[in-house]
CSV table of C-alpha atoms in Angstrom, one decimal:
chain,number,residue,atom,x,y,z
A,1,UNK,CA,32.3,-37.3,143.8
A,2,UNK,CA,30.9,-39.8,146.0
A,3,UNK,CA,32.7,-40.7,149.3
A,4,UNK,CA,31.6,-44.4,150.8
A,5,UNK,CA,32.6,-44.3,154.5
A,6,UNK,CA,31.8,-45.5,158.0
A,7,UNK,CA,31.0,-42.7,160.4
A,8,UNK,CA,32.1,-44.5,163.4
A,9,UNK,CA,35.5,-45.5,162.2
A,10,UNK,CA,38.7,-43.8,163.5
A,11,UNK,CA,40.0,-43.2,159.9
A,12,UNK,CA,36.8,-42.0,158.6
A,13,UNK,CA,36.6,-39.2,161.5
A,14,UNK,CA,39.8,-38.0,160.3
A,15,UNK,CA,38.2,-37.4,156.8
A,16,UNK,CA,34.9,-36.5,158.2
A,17,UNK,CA,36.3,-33.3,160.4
A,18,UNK,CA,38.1,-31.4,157.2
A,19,UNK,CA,34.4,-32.2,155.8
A,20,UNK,CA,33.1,-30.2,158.7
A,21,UNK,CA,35.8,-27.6,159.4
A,22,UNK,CA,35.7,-27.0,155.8
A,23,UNK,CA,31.7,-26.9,155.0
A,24,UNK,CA,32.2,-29.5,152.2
A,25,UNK,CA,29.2,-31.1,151.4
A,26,UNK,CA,29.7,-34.9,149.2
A,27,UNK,CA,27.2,-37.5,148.7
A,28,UNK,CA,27.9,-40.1,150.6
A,29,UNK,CA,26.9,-43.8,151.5
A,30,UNK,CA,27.7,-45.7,154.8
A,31,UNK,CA,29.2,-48.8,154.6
A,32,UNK,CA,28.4,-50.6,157.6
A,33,UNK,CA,31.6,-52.1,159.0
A,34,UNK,CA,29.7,-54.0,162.1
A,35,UNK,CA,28.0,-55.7,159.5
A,36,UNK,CA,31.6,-56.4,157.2
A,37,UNK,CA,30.0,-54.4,154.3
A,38,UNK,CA,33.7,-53.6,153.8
A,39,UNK,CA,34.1,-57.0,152.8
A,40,UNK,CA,31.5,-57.7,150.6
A,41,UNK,CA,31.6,-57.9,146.6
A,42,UNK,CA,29.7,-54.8,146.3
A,43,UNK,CA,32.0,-52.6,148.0
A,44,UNK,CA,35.1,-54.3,147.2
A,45,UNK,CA,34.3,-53.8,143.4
A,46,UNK,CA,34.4,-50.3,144.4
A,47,UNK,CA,37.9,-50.8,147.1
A,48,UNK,CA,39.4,-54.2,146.3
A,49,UNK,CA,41.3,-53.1,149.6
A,50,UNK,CA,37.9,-53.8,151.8
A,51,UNK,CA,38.9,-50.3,153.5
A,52,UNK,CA,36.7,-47.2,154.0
A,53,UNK,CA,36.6,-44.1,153.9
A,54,UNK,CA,36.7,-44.6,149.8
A,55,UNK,CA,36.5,-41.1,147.4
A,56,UNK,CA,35.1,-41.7,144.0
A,57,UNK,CA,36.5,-39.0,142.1
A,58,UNK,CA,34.2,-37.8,139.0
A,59,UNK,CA,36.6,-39.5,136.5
A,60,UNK,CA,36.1,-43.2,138.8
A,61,UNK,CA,39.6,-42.7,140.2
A,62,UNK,CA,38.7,-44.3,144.0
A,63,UNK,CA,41.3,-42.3,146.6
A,64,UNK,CA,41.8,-44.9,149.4
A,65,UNK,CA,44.0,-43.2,152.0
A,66,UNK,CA,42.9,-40.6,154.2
A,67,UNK,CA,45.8,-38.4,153.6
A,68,UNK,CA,45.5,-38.6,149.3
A,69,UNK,CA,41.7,-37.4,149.9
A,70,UNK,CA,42.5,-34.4,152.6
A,71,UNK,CA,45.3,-33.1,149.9
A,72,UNK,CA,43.1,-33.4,147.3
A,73,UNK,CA,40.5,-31.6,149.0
A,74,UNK,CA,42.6,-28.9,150.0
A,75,UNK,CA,43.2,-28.3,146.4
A,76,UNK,CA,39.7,-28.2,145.4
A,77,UNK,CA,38.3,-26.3,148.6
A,78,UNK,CA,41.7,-24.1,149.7
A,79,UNK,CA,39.2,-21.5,151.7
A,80,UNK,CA,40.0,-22.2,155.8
A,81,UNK,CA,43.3,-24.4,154.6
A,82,UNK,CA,44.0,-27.2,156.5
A,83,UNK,CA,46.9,-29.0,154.6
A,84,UNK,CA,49.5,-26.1,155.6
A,85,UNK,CA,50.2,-22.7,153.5
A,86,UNK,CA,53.6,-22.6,151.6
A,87,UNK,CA,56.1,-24.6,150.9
A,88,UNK,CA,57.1,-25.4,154.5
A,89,UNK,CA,54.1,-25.6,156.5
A,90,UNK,CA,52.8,-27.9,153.7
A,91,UNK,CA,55.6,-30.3,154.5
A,92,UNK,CA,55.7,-29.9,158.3
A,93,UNK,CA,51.9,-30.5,158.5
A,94,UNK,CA,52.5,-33.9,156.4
A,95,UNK,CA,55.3,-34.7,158.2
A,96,UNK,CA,53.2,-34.4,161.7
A,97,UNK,CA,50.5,-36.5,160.0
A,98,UNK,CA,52.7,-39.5,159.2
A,99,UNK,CA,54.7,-39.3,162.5
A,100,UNK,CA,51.0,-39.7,164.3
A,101,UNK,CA,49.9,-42.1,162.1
A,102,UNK,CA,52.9,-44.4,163.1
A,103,UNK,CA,53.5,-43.0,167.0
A,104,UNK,CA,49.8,-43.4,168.2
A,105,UNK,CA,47.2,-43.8,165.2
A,106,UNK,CA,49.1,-47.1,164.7
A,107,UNK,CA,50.1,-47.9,168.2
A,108,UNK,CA,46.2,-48.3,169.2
A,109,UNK,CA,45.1,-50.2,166.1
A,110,UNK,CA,47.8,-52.7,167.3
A,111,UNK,CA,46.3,-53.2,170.8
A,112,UNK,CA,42.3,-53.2,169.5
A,113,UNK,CA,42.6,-55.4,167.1
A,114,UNK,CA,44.7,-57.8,168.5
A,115,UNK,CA,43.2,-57.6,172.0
A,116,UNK,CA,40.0,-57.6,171.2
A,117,UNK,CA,38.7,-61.1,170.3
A,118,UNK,CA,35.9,-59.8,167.4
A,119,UNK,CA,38.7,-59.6,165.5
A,120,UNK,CA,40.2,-63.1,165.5
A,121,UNK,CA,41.5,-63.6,161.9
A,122,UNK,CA,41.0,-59.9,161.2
A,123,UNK,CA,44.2,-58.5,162.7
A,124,UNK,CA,44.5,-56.3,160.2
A,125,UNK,CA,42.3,-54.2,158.3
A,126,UNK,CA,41.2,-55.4,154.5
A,127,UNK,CA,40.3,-58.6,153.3
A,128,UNK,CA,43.7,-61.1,154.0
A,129,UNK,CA,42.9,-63.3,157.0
A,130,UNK,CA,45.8,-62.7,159.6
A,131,UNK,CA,45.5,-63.7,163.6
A,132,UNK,CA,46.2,-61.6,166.0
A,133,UNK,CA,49.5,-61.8,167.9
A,134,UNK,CA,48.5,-61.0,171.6
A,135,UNK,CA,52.4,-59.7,172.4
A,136,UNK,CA,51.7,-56.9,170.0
A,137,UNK,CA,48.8,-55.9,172.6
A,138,UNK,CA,51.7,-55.2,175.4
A,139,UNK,CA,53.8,-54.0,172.6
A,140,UNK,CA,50.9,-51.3,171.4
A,141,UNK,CA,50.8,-49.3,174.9
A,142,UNK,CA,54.8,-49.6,175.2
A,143,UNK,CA,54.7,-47.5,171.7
A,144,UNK,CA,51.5,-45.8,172.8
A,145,UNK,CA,53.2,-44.4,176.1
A,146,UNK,CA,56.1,-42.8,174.2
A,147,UNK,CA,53.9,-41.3,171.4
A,148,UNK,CA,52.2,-38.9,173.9
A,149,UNK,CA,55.2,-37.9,175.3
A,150,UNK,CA,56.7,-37.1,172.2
A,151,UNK,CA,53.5,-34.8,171.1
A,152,UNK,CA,52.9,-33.4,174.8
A,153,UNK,CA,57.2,-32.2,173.9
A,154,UNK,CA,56.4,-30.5,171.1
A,155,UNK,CA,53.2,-28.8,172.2
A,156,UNK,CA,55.5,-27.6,175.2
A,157,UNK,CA,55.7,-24.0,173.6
A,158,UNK,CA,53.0,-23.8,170.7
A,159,UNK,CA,49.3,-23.5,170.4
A,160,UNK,CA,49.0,-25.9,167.8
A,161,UNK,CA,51.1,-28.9,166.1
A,162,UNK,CA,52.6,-26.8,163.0
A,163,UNK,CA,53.4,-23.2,163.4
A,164,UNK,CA,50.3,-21.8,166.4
A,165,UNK,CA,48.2,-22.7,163.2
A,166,UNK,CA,45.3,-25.2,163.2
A,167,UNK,CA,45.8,-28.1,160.9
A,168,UNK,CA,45.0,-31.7,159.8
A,169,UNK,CA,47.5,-32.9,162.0
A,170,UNK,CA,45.5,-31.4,165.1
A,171,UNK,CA,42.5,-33.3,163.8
A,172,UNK,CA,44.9,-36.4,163.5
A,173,UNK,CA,45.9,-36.0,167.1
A,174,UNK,CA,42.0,-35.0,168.2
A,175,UNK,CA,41.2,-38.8,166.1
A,176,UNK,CA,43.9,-40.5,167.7
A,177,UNK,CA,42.7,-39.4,171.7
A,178,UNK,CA,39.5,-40.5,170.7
A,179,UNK,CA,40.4,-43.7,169.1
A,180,UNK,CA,42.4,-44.0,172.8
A,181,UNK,CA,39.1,-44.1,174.2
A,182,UNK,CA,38.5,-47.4,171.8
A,183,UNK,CA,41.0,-49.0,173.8
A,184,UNK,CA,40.3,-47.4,177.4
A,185,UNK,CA,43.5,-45.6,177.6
A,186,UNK,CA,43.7,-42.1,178.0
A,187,UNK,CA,46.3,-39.0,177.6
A,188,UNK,CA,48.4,-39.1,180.8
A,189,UNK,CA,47.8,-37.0,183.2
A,190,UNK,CA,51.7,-36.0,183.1
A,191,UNK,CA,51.1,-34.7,179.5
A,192,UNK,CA,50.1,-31.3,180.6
A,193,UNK,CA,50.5,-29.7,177.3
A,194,UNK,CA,48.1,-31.9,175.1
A,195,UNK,CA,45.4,-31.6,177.9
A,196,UNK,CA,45.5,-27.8,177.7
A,197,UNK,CA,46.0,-28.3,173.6
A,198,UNK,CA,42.4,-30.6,173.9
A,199,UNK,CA,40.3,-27.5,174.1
A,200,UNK,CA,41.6,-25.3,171.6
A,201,UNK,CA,41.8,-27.7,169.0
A,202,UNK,CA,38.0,-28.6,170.0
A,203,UNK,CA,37.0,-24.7,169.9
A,204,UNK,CA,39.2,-24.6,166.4
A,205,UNK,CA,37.5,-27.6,164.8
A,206,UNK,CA,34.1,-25.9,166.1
A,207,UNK,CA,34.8,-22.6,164.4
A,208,UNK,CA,35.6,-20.8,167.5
């Protein structure tokens, strides 16, 4: 396998901390997204979607989404699971996953990339040319507000996302405060239960 990836970039830190929590060791080559490497014909021959991270499988199959490489990981390298254990925890764990992905992951993308003016014509990632629409901005944080106080609800009366057990979809929600960061927002001070949630699921990811 060969994974092509750009350490910096939210999406890639989501793949990047199974890596670690797991002690998987790929080759790997940085594709340097300041410099739209993404974009170039050598990488896109690899991802005609101009997106990283990208897993070359051994057979040349190229896994392009975050979530198809974790699960496939977790097939490969089941030892400290991270993709859930039975039937339901496997689907409560993707189920978290998405509903970040589409609460904050998504809500922050909105505001950086169509707030931010490096990315005039780039409003969304890949290679189609699309302005950015500066009410989406105001829109973004609207979304963004309600996203923590959906996760801070359900972190009310459990250690972790899914069942007291450490799982991708902490290390989604440890991604998406960072990624916050990008954007100079940060977890409200009202949301209580993800602040005391932040150091656990730091100590977890450590090995703790």
């Amino acid at each position: 396998m060969k994974l092509y990836t750009f350490d910096a970039a939210p999406n890639a830190r989501r793949l990047q901390m199974l890596l670690d929590y797991k002690g998987i060791e790929i080759d790997t080559e940085q594709v340097n997204m300041m410099k739209l490497e993404q974009l170039g014909e050598d990488f896109r021959r690899i991802n005609p979607l101009g997106t990283v991270p990208a897993l070359v499988l051994d057979d040349g199959t190229v896994l392009t989404e975050v979530i198809g490489a974790c699960v496939y990981l977790e097939e490969l390298y089941p030892e400290r699971p991270l993709m859930g254990t039975g039937a339901l925890q496997k689907a409560l764990v993707i189920s978290w996953c998405h509903r970040l992905f589409n609460t904050l992951f998504h809500p922050i993308a909105e505001v950086f990339r169509n707030g931010n003016p490096a990315f005039a014509g780039r409003a969304l990632p890949g290679p189609i040319s699309l302005e950015q629409i500066p009410a989406l901005v105001e829109r973004g944080r609207a979304r963004l507000e309600g996203g923590w106080t959906m996760v801070d609800a359900a972190l009310a009366d459990s250690k972790f996302l899914v069942n007291d057990t450490f799982s991708m979809a902490d290390i989604d929600l440890l991604t998406c405060v960072e990624f916050a960061g990008w954007i100079k927002e940060a977890v409200p001070e009202s949301c209580s239960n993800i602040h005391a949630w932040l150091p656990r699921a730091k100590a977890a990811l450590a090995g703790d």
